[in-house]
XYZ file of C-alpha atoms in Angstrom:
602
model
C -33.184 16.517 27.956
C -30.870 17.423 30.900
C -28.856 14.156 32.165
C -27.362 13.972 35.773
C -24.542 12.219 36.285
C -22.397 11.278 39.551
C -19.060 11.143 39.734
C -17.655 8.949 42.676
C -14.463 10.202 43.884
C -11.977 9.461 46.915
C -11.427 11.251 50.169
C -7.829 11.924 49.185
C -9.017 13.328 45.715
C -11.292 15.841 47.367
C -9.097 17.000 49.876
C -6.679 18.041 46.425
C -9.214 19.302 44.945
C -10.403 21.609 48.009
C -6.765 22.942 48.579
C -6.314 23.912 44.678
C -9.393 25.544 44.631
C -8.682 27.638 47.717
C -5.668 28.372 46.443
C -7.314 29.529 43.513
C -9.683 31.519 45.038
C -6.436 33.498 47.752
C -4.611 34.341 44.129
C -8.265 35.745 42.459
C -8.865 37.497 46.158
C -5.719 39.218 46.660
C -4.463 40.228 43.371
C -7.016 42.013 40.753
C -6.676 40.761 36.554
C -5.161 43.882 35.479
C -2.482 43.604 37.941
C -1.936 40.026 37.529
C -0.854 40.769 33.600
C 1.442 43.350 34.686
C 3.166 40.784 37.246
C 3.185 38.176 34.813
C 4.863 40.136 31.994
C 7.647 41.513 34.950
C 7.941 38.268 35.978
C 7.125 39.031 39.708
C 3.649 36.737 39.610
C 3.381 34.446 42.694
C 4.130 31.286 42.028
C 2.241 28.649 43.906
C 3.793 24.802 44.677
C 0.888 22.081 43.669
C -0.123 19.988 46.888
C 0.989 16.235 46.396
C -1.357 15.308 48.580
C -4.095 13.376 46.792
C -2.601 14.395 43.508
C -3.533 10.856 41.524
C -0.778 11.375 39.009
C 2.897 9.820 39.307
C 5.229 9.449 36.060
C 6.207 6.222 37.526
C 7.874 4.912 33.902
C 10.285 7.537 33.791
C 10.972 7.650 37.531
C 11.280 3.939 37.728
C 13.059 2.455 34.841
C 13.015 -0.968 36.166
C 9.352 -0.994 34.916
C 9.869 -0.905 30.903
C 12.230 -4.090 31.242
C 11.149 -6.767 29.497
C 10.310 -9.651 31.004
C 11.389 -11.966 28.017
C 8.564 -15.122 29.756
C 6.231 -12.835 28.046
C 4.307 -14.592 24.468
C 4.990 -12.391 20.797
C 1.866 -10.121 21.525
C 2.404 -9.380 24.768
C 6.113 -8.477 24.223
C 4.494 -6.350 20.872
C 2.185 -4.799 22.726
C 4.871 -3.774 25.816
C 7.654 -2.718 23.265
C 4.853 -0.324 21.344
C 3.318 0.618 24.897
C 7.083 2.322 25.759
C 7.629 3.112 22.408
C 10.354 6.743 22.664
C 9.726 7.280 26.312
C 11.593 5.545 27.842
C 11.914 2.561 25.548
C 11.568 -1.067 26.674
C 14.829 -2.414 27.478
C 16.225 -5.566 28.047
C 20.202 -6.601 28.926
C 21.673 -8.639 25.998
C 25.459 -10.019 26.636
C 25.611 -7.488 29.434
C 24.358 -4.220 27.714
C 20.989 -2.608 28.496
C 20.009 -2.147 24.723
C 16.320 -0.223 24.798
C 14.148 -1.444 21.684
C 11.700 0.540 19.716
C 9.378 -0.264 16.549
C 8.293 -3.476 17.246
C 6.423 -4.821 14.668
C 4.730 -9.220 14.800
C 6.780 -11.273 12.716
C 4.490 -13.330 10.508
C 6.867 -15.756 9.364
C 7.174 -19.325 11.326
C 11.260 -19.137 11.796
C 13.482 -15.995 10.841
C 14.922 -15.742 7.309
C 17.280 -17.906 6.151
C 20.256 -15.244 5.591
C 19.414 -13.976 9.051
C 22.223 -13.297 10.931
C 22.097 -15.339 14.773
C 23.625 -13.652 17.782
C 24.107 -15.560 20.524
C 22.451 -13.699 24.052
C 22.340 -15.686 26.946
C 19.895 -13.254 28.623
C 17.161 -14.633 26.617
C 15.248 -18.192 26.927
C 16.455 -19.972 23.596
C 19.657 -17.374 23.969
C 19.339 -16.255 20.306
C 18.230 -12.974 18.525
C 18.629 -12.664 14.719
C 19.373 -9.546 12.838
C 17.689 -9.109 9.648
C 17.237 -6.843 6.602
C 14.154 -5.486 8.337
C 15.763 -5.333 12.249
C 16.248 -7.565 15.322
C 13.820 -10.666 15.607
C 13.279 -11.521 19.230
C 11.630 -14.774 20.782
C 8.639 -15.159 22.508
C 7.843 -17.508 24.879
C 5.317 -19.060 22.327
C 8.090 -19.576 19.693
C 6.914 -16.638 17.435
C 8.897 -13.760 17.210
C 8.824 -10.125 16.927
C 10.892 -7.534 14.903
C 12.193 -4.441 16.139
C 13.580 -1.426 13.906
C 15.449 0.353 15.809
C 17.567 -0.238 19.195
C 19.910 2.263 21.448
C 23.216 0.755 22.993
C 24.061 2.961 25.837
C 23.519 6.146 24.274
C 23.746 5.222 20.565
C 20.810 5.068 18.528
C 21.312 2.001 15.846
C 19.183 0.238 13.189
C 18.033 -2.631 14.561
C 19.954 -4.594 12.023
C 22.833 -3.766 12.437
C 23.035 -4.522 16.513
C 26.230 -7.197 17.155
C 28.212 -5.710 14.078
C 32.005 -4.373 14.803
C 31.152 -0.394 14.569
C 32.816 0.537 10.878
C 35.338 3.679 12.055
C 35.493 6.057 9.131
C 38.543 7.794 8.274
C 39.069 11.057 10.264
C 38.426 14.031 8.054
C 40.842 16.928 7.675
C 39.624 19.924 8.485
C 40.294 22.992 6.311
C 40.645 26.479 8.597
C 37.237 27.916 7.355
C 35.819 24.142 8.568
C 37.818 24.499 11.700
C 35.524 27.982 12.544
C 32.400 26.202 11.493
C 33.245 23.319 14.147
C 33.992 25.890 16.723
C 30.902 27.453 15.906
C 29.227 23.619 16.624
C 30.803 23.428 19.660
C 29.903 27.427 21.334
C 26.008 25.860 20.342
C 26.861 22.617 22.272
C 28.236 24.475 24.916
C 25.293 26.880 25.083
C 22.684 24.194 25.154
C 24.116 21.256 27.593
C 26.011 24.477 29.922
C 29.391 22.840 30.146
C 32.645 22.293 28.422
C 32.738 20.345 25.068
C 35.252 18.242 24.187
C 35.507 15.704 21.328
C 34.067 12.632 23.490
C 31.224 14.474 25.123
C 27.935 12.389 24.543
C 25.181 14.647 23.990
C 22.460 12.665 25.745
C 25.064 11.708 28.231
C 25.360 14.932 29.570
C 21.754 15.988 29.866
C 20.632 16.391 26.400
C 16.883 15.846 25.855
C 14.763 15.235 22.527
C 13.858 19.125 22.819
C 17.222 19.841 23.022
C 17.941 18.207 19.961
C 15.561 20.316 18.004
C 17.087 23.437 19.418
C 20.693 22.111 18.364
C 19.438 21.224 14.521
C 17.560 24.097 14.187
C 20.197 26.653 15.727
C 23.450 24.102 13.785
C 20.882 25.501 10.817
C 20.371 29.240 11.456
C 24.598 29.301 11.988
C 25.985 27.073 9.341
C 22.856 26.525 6.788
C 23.840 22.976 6.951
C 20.218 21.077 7.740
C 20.821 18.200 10.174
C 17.674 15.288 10.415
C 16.940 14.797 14.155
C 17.970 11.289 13.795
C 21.383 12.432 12.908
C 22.165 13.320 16.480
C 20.481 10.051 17.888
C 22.614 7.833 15.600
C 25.512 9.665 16.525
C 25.104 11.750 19.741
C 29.192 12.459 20.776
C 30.065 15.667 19.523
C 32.867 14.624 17.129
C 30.544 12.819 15.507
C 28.256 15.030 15.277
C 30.585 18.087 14.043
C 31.960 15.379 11.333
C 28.515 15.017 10.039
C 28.038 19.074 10.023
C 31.061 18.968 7.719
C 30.170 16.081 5.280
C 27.362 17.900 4.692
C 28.855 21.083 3.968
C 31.434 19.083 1.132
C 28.016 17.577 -0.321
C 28.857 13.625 1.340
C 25.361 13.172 1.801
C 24.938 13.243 -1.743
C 22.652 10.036 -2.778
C 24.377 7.704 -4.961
C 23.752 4.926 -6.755
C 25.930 2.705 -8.920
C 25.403 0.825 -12.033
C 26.931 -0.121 -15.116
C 26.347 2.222 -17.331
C 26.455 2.703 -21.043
C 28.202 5.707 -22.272
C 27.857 7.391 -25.324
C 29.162 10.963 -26.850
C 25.888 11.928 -28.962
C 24.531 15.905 -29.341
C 27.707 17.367 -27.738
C 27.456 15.816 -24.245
C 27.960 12.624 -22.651
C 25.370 10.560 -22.595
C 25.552 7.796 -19.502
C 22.475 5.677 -18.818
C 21.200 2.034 -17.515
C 20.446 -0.474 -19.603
C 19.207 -3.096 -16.783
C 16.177 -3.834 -14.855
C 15.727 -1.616 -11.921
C 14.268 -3.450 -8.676
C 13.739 -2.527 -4.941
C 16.065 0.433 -5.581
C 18.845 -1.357 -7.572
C 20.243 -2.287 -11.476
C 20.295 -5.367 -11.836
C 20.136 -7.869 -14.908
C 17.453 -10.189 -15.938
C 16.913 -13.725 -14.320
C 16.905 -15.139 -17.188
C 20.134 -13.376 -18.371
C 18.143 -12.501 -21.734
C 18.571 -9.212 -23.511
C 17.386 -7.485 -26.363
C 18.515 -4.920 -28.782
C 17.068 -1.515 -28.405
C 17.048 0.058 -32.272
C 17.730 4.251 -33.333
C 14.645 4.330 -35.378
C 16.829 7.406 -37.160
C 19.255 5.073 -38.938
C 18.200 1.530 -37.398
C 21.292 0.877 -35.294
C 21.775 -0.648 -32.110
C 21.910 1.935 -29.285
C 22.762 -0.893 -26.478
C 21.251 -3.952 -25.421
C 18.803 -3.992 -22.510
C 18.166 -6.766 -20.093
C 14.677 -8.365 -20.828
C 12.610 -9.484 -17.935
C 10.090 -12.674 -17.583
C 7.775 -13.661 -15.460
C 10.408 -14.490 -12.273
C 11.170 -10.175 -12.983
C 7.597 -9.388 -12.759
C 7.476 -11.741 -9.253
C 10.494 -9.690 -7.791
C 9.290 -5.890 -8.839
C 5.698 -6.428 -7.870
C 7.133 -8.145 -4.121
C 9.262 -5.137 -3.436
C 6.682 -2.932 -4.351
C 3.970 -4.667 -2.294
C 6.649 -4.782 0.657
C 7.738 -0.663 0.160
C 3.535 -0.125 0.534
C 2.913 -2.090 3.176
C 5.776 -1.430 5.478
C 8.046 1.143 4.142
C 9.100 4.918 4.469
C 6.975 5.547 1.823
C 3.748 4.844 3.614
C 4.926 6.170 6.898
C 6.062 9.581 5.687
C 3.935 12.368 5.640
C 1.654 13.738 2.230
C 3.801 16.966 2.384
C 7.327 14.817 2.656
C 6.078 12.794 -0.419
C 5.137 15.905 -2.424
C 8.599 17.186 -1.335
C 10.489 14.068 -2.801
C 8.351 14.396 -6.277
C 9.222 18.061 -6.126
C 13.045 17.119 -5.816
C 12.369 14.458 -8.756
C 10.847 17.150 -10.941
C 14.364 19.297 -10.327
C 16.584 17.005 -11.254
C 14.488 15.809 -14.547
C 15.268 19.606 -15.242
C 18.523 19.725 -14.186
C 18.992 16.790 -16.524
C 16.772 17.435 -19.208
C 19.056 17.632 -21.843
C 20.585 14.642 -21.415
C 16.249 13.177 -21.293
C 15.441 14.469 -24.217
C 19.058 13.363 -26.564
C 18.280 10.530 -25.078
C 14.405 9.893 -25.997
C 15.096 11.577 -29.396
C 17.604 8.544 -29.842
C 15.496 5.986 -28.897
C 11.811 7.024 -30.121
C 13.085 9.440 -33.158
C 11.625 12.396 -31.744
C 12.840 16.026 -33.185
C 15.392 17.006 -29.983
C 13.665 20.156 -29.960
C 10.666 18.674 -29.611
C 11.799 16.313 -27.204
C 13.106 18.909 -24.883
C 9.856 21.418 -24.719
C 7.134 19.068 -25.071
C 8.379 15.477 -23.834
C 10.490 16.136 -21.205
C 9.262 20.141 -20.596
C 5.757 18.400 -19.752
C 7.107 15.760 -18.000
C 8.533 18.427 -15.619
C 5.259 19.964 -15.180
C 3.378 17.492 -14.795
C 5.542 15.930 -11.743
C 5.513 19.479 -10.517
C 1.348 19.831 -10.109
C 1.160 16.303 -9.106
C 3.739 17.077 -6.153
C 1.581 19.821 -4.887
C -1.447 16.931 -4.672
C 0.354 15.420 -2.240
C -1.015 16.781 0.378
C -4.092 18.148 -0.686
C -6.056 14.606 -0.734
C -9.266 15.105 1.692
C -12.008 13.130 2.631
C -15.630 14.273 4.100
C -17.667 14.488 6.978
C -21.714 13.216 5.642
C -25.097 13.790 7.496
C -26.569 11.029 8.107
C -29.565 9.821 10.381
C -28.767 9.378 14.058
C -29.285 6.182 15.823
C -31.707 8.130 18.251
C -30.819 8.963 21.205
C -27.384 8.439 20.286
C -25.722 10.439 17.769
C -23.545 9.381 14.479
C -20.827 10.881 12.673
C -19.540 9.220 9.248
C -16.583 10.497 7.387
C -14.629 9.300 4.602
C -11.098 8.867 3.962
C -9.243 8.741 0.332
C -6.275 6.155 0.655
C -4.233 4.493 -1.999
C -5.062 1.178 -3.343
C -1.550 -0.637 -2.975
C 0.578 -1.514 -6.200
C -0.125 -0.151 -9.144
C 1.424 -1.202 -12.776
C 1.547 1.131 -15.497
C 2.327 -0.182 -19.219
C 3.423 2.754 -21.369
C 3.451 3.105 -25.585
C 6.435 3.822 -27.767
C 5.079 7.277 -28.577
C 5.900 9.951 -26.174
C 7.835 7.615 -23.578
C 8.753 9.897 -20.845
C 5.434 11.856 -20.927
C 3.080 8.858 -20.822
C 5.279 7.524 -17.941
C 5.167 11.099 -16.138
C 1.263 11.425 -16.447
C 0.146 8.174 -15.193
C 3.206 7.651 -12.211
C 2.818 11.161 -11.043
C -0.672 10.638 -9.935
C 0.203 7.134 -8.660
C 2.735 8.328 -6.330
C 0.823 11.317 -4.754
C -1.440 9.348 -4.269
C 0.596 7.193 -1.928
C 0.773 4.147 -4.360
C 3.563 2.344 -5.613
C 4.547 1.229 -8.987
C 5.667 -1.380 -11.607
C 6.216 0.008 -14.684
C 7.126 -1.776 -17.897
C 7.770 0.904 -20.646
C 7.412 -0.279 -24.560
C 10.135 -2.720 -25.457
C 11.010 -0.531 -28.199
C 11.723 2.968 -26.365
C 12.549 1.546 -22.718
C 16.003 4.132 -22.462
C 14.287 7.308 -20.563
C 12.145 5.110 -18.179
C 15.868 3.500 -16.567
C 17.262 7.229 -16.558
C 14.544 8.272 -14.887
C 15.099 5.389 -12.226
C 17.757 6.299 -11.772
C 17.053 10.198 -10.918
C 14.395 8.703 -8.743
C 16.776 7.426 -6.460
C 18.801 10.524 -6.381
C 15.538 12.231 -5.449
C 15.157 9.964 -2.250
C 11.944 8.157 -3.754
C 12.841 4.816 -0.920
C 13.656 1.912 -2.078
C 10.703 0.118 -4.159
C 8.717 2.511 -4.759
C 9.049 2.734 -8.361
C 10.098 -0.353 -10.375
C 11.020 -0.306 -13.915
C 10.433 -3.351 -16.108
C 12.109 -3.651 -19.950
C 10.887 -6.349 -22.110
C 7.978 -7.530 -24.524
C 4.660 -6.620 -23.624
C 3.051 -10.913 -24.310
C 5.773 -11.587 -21.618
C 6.434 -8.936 -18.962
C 3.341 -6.797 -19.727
C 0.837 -9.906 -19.227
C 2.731 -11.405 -16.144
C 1.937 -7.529 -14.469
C -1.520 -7.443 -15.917
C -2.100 -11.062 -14.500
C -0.063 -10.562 -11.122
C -2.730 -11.392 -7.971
C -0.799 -8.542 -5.968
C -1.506 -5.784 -8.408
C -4.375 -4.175 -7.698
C -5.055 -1.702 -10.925
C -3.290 -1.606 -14.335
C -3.117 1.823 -15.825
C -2.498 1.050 -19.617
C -2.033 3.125 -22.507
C -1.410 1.579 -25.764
C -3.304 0.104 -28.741
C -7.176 -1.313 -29.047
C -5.707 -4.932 -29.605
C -3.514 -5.025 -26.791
C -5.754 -2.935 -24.269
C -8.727 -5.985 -24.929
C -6.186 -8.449 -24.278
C -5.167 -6.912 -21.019
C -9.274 -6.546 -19.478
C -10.215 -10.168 -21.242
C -6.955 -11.598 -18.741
C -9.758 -10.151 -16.109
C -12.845 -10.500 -17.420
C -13.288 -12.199 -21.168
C -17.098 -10.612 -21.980
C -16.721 -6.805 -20.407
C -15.097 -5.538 -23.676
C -17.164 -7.635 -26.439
C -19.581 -4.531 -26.840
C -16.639 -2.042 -26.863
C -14.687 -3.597 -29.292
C -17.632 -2.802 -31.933
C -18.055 0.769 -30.896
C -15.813 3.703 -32.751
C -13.007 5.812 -31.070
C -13.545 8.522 -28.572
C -10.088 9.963 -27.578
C -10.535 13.781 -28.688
C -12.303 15.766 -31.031
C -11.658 19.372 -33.015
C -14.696 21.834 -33.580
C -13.385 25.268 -35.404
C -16.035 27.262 -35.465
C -16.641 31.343 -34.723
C -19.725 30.726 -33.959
C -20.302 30.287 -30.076
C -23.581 28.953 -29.797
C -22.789 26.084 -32.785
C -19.224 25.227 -31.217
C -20.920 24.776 -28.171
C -24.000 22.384 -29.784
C -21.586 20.641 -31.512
C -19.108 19.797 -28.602
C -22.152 18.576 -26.491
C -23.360 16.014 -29.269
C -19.219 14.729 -29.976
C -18.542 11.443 -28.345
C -14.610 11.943 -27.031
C -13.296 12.418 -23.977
C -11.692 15.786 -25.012
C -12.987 18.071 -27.161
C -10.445 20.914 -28.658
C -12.268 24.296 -30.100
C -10.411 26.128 -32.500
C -6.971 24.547 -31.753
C -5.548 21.298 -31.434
C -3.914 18.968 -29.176
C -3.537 22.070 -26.517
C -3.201 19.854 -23.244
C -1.702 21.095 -20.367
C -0.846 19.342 -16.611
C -4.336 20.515 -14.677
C -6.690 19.552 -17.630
C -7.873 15.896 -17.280
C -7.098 14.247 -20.307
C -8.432 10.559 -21.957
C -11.239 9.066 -24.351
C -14.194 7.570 -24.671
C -15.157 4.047 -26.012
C -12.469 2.263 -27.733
C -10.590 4.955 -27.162
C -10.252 3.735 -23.366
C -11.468 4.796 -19.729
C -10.485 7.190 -16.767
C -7.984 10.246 -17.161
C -4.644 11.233 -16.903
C -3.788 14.987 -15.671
C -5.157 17.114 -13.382
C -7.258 16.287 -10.096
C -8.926 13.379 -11.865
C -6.271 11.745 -12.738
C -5.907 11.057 -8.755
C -9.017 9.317 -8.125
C -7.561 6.877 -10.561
C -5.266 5.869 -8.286
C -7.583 6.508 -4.613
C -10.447 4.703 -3.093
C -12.701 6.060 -0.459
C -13.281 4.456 2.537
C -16.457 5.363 4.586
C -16.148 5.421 8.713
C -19.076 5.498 10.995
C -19.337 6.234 14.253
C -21.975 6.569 17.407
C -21.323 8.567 20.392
């Protein structure tokens, strides 16, 4: 069926439409197509000013300012929604003690009153004439008494975290510049030159002098190309004068944007290296001891000495990991990056596990007893590989577009979406420590989760080194939490916590019922009587009988003519007693996704 519609429009809009068509039609008169390429490619086509009569649009927020200031009468949603409605161009501003400051990121803040280490500026600008900077940016008031947060703020041209607005600015020590440096920074400044088309000198402010957010791609991209140094676009915005910005060209070049992180380590000479490792609870990105205080003596089941003793957490521990996980999910970098920047971060975790996998596996062969060799091809060398495939999931996760009836005579589209289910916690055997952490966390993480882990009390030493590479990899700050202590303490507390939403679990029958009957007590009665189902071993040269055989065998992995031959793409897990769901491979994923179904009518 044909539908006729009208369209009403203005006197003035048809009148702009009339002269642009007849304008249209004088260009397609006079000048014939093939021509027209040949003037376009010289350069020589007419060009033809756009009437403003009638034209309907005006960019009136960039060409009037005065109309993304905030007018601070205004309740928390209405200042939300104005702050996200100007969000980059131009920015809501607002004057505070004098400065225009512009605002961006504005996020509600749930909480009654800001937090009590918040730090108060005074602003008489603003009804109440208090703002308070925070861990998580600049609360301001509403007229209702609720507040909203903002991340990120510019002061005159300087782009700032929110938090730290009202802070003295910290003036590092001036760097010395060798003579090859000196080149690179003249190098910096012919590109500064070239872009803003004027003279550079150590004070010029990049957005000052005409720089726009195009521009600063062209300067990263072309500081790239001629130094190889690789500059984030919010390096520029946080400091936009040239000096600053050729300093940061040259801390990169000496490696000062290494990641660090600081602990106190325990150091050991063992296998002909140095051996230096945490031996604390690691939390929203830090070491840090116990609550309680409480440690515990981690045992070399080689000739039953103490390695080091290891901070053991309770129940306040579990609180702490699983709220800064909950809090990196909800509202950190790691939900707002991209799939391909995660898989780029777990690609950079998989290097360094290599670069350090020496040091992994003297290190698990001390604390679980493993062979070194063994250690180093098949616990940490799998490790590696697993993190590796899991990396390239990242981005890979689809969902689906599904036929279904149409609501007649409209039409309906439903799709589905795979997301990640929020906080995960992992509880990992003695056997194989590294690897069982690898298969089950690499699949969390692609999948966008984030993780509590508490690693068996008795072999908890590779799970806090490999904290601590996380970190050095960029994985933000909760993300992955690492728990050491006994599994009736720590593990239950996790198992029980309301704010984890799945438990992956490997470890014995006993222990696995106890952790489903803290959910439900009946699911597992029937289980508990059945056999064991994790894998299975036909050798047989006859196809036909290997293949009868394998059908009929009860276990989630069946091996034919080998044994224990696993590798990173092949899902991998049992039957029965011998548990549920898979680690490896694309299965292992869905673990850790749920699908979400969207309909629409149009």
């Amino acid at each position: 069926m044909i539908k006729n519609y009208v369209v009403v429009i203005s006197a003035k809009q048809q009148l702009f439409i009339r002269k642009v068509t007849e304008i249209d039609k004088k260009i397609i008169r006079e000048i014939p197509q093939a021509e027209a390429v040949e003037l376009i490619a010289a350069g020589k086509a007419p060009r033809i000013v756009q009437p403003t009569e009638g034209a309907s649009y005006e960019p009136y927020i960039t060409s009037k300012p005065e109309l993304a200031e905030i007018d601070w009468s205004k309740t928390q949603q209405q200042l939300h929604n104005f702050i996200r409605g100007n969000d980059k161009v131009p920015g809501a501003w607002g004057t505070l003690n004098g400065e225009k400051v512009t605002m961006f990121g504005s996020k509600l803040w749930r909480e009654p009153v800001p937090p009590p280490e918040a730090r108060e500026i005074e602003v008489p600008e603003i009804p109440g004439g208090k703002v308070y900077a925070h861990e998580g940016g600049l609360l301001l008031p509403g007229s209702d008494g609720k507040w909203v947060s903002v991340d990120t703020v510019k002061v005159g041209s300087k782009t700032i975290s929110a938090h730290k607005y009202g802070l003295a600015e910290e003036k590092g020590e001036k760097i010395v510049l060798t003579p090859e440096e000196t080149k690179v920074v003249e190098e910096v400044k012919k590109i500064w030159g070239a872009i803003l088309k004027m003279p550079i000198e150590d004070d010029t402010d990049f957005f000052e002098s005409g720089g726009t957010s195009a521009d600063v791609t062209r300067l990263v991209e072309e500081i790239k190309f001629v130094t190889k140094v690789e500059l984030d676009n919010t390096d520029i915005y946080m400091g936009p004068k040239f000096e600053e910005n050729a300093e940061a060209v040259i801390r990169k070049m000496r490696g000062g944007d290494k990641i660090t992180i600081e602990y106190d380590p325990i150091i050991m000479n063992v296998n002909n290296m140095e051996l230096k490792f945490p031996h604390e609870l690691f939390i929203d990105g830090k070491f840090q001891p116990s609550s309680s205080g409480r440690l515990f003596d981690t045992i070399n089941p080689n000739d039953e000495s103490v390695i080091c003793k290891v901070s053991k957490a309770d129940v306040n521990d579990v609180n702490k990991a699983v709220a800064a996980a909950k809090a990196a999910f909800e509202k950190g970098e790691w939900r707002k990056m991209s799939a391909r920047e995660r898989g780029k971060r777990l690609y950079k975790l998989a290097d360094l596990m290599e670069e350090h996998k020496e040091e992994l596996a003297t290190l698990e062969s001390l604390d679980s007893g493993a062979v070194y060799t063994l250690a180093l091809k098949t616990h940490v060398g799998m490790s590696i590989d697993v993190w590796r495939y899991m990396a390239g999931w990242c981005d890979k996760i689809e969902g689906s577009t599904i036929p279904i009836s149409n609501a007649r005579p409209n039409f309906n589209l439903t799709i589905t979406k795979r997301e990640p289910i929020g906080v995960v916690g992992l509880i990992t055997p003695w056997n194989y420590p590294l690897m069982m952490l690898s298969w089950k966390m690499s699949a969390c993480l692609a999948a966008g989760n984030t993780v509590v882990i508490k690693p068996a009390q008795v072999t908890p030493l590779t799970a806090l080194k490999f904290a601590e590479l996380s970190v050095l990899a960029g994985i933000p700050n909760g993300v992955i939490n690492v728990l050491t202590g006994s599994g009736s303490e720590a593990g239950q507390a996790l198992a029980d916590h309301p704010d984890v939403r799945k438990i992956g679990f490997t470890g014995s029958t006993e222990i696995g019922a106890q952790v489903m009957a803290s959910d439900i007590d009946g699911l597992i009665k029937r289980a508990n009587k059945t056999e064991y189902g994790l894998a299975a071993g036909v050798f047989s040269k006859d196809v036909s009988k290997v293949l009868r055989v394998s059908d009929r065998l009860q276990a989630g992995t069946v091996f034919v003519n080998t044994y224990q031959k696993t590798d990173v793409a092949a899902p991998f897990g049992g039957f029965k007693q011998s548990g549920f769901g898979k680690d490896l491979g694309q299965e292992a994923l869905n673990e850790y996704l749920q699908t979400k179904t969207i309909t629409f009518e149009y």
